[in-house]
Coordinates of N, CA and C in Angstrom, one line a residue:
X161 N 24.9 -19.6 2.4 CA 26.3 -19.4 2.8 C 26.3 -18.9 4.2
X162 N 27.4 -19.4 4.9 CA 27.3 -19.1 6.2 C 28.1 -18.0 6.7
X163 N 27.4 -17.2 7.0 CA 28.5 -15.3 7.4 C 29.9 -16.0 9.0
X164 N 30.5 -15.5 8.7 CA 31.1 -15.3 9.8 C 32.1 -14.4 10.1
X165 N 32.1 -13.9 11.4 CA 32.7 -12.6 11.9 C 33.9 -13.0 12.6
X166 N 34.9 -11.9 11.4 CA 36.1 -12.2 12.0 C 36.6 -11.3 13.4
X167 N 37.0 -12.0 14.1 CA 37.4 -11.4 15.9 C 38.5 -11.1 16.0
X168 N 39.0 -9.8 16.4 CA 40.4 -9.7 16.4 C 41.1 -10.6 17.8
X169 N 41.9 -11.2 17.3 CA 42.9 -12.0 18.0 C 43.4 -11.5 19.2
X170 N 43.5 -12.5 20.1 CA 43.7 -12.0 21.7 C 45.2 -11.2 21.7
X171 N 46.2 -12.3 20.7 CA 47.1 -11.9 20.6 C 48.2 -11.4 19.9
X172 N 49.3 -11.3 19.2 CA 49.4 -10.6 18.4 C 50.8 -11.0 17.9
X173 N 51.1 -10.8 16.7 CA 52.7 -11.6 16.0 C 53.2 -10.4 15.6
X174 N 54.2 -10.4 15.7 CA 55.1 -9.0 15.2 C 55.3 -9.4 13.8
X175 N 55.6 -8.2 12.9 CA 55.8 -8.8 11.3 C 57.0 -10.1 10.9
X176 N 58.0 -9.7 12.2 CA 58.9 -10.5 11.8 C 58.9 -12.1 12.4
X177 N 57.8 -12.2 13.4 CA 57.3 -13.9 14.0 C 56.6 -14.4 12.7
X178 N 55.7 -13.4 11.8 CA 54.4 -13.7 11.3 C 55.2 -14.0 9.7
X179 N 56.4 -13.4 9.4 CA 57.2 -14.0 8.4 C 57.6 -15.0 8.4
X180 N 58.4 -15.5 9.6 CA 59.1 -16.9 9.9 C 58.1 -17.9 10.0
X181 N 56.7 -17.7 10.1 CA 55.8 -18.4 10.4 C 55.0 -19.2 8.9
X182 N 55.7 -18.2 8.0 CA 54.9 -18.5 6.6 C 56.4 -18.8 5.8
X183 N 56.9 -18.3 6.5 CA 58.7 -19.6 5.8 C 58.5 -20.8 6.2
X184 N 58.2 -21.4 7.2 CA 58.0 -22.1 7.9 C 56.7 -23.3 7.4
X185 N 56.1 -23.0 7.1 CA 54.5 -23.2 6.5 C 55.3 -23.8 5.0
X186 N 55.8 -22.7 4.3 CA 56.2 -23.1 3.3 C 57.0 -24.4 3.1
X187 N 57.9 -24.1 3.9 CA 59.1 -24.9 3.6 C 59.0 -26.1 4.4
X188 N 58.1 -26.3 5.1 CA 57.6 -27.9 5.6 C 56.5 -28.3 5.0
X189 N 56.1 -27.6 4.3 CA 54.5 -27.9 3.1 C 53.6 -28.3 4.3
X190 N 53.3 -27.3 5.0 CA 52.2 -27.5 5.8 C 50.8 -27.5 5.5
X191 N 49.9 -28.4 5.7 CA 48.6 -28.4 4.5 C 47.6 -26.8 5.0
X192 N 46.8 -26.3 3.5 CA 46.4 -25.4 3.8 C 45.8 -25.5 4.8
X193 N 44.7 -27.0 5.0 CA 44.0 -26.9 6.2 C 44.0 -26.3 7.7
X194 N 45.4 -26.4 7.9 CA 46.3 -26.4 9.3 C 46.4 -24.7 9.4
X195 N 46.8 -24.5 10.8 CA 46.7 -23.3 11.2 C 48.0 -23.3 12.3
X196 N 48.4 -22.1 12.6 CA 48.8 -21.9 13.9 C 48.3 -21.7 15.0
X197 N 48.8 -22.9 15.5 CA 48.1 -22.8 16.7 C 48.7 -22.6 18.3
X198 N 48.1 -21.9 19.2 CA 49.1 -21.3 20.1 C 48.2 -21.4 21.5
X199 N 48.8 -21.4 22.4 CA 48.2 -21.6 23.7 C 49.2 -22.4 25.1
X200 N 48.8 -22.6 25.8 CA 49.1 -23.1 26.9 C 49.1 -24.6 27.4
X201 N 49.6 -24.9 28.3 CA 49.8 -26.5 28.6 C 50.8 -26.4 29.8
X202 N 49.8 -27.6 30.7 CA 51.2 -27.8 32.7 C 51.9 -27.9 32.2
X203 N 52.6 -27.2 32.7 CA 54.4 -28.1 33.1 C 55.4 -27.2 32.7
X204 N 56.5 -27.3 32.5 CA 57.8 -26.2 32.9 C 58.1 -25.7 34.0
X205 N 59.4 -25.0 34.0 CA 59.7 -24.7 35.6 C 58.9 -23.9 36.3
X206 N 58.1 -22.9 35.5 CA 57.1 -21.9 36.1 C 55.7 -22.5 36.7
X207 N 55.1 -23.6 35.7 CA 54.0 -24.0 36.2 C 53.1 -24.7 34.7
X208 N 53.2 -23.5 33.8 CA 52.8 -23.5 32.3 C 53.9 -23.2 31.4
X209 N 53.6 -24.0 30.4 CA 54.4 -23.6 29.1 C 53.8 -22.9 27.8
X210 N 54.1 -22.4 27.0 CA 54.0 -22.3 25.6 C 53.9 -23.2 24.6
X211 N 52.5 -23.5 24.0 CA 52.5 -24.1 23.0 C 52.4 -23.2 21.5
X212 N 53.0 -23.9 20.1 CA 53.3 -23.0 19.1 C 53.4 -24.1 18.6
X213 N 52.5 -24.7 17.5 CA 52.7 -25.4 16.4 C 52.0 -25.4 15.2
X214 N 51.8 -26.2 14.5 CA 50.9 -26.5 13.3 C 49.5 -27.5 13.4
X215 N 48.5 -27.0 13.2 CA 47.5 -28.0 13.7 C 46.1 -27.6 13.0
X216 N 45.5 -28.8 13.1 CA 44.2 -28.4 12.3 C 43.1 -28.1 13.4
X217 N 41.9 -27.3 13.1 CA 41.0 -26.6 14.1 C 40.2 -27.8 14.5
X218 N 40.1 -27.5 16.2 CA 39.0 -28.3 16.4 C 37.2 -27.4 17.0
X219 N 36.4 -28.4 17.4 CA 35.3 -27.7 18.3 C 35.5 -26.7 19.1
X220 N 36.3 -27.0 20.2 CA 36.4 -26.5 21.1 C 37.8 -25.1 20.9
X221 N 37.9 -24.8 19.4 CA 38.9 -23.6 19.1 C 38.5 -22.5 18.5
X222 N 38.4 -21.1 19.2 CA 38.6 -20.0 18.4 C 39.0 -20.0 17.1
X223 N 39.3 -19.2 16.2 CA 39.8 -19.1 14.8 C 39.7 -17.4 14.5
X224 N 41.3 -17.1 14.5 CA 41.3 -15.9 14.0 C 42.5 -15.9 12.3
X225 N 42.4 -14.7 11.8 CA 42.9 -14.7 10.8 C 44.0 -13.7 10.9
X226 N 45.6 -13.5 10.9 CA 46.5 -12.8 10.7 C 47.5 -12.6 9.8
X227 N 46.8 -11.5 9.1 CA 47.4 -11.6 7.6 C 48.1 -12.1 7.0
X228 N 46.6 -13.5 6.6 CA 46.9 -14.8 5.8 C 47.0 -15.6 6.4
X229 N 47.3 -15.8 8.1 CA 47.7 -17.2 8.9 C 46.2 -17.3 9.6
X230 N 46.1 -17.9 9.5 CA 45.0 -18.8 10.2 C 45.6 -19.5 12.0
X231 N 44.9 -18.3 12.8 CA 45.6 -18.3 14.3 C 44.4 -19.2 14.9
X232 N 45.2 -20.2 15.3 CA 43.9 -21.4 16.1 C 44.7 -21.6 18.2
X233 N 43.4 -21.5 18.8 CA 43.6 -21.1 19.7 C 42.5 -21.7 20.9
X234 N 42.7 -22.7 21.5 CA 41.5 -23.4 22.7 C 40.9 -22.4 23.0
X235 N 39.9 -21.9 23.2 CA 39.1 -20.9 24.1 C 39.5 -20.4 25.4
X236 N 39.9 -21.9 26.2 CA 40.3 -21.7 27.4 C 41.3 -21.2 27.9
X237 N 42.0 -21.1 26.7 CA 43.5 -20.5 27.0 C 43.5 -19.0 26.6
X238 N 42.3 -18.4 26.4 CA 42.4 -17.1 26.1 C 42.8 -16.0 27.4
X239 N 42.4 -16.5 28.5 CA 43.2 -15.7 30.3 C 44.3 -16.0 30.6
X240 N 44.7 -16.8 29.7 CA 46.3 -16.8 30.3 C 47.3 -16.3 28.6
X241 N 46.8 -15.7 28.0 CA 47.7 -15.1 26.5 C 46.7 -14.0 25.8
X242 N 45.8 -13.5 26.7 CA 45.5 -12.2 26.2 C 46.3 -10.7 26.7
X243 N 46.8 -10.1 24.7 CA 47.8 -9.2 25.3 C 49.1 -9.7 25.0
X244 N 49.1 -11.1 24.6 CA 50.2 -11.7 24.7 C 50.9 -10.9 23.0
X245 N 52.6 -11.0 23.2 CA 53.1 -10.5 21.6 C 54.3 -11.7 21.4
X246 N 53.9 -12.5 20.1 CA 54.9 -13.1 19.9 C 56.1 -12.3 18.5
X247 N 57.4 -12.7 19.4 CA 58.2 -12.5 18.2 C 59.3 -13.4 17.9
X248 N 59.8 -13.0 16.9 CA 61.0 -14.1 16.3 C 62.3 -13.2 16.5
X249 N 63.5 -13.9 17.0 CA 64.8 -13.2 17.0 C 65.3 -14.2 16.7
X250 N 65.9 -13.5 15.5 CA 67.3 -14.4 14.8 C 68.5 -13.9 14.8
X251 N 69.4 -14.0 16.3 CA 70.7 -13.1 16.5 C 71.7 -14.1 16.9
X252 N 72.6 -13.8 17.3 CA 74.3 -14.2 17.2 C 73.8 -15.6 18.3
X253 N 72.8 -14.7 19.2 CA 73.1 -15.6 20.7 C 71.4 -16.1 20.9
X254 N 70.6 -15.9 20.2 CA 69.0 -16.6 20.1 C 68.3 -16.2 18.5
X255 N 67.6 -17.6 18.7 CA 67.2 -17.9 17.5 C 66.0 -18.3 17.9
X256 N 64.8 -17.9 17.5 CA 63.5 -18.2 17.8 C 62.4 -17.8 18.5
X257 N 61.2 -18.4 18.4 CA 60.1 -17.5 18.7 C 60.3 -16.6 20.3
X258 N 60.0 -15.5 21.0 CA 60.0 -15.4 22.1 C 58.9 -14.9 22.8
X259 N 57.8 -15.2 23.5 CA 56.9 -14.6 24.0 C 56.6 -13.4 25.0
X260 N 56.0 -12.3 24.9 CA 55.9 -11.4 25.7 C 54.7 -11.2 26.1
X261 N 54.6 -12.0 27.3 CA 53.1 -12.2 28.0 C 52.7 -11.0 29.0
X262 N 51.9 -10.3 29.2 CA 51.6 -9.2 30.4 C 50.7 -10.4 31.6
X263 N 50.5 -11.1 30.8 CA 49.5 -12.0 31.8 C 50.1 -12.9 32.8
X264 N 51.3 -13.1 32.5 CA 52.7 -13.5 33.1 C 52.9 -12.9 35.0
X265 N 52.9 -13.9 35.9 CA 53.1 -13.0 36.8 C 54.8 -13.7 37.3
X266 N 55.0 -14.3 36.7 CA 56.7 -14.8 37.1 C 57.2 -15.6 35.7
X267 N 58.0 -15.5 35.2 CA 58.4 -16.4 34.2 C 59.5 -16.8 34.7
X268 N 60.7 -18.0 33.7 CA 61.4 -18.5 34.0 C 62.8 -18.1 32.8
X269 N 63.9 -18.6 33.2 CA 65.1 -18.5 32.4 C 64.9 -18.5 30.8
X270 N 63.9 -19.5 30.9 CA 64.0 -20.4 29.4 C 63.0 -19.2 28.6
X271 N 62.0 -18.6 29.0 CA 61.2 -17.5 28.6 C 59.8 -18.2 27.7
X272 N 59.8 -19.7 28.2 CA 59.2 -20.4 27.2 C 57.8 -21.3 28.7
X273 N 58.3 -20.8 30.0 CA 57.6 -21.2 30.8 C 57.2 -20.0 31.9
X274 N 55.9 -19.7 32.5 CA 55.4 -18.8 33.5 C 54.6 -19.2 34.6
X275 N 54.4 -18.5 35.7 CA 52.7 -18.6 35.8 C 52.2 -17.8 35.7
X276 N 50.7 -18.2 36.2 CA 50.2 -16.6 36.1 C 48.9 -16.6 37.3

């Protein structure tokens, strides 16, 4: 049997992201295989955007565990979202995930693009 050591996560979900996230899971029957997966990608008005979806692990991904979510994450994207805190706001005037990057050195309106 093969040991492996779990690593704590670059970055971090507030209780109330890490709920919506397992509503979410549930109520689109996301297969157990799949994980959240989060990271970076060009483009947006800053330079980079935010990725945040459902996806299954590849080679080239970290694998952390957040009580119960299975956090999947490119490697390479660990310098641009360590430190990073995701949350969920569900209010009058925003609805949805929001990122709070320190790694951030300019973001944009939308709060969903930076650089760094």
């Amino acid at each position: 049997m093969e040991s492996t050591t779990l690593k704590k996560a670059p970055i971090s979900l507030t209780p109330l992201a890490l709920q919506e996230v397992k509503v979410i899971m549930k109520d689109k029957n996301v297969p157990a295989e799949y994980g959240l997966r989060i990271g970076v990608q060009g483009g947006g008005c800053s330079g980079m955007s935010y990725l945040l979806g459902f996806d299954k692990p590849k080679d080239s991904d970290e694998i952390y565990e957040l009580d119960g979510v299975q956090l999947i994450m490119d490697k390479k994207h660990g310098m641009y979202v360590m430190g990073m805190e995701v949350d969920f706001q569900d209010g009058l005037n925003a609805r949805g995930f929001v990122f709070n990057n320190p790694q951030a050195k300019s973001t944009c309106g939308c709060g969903s693009s930076f650089s760094a």
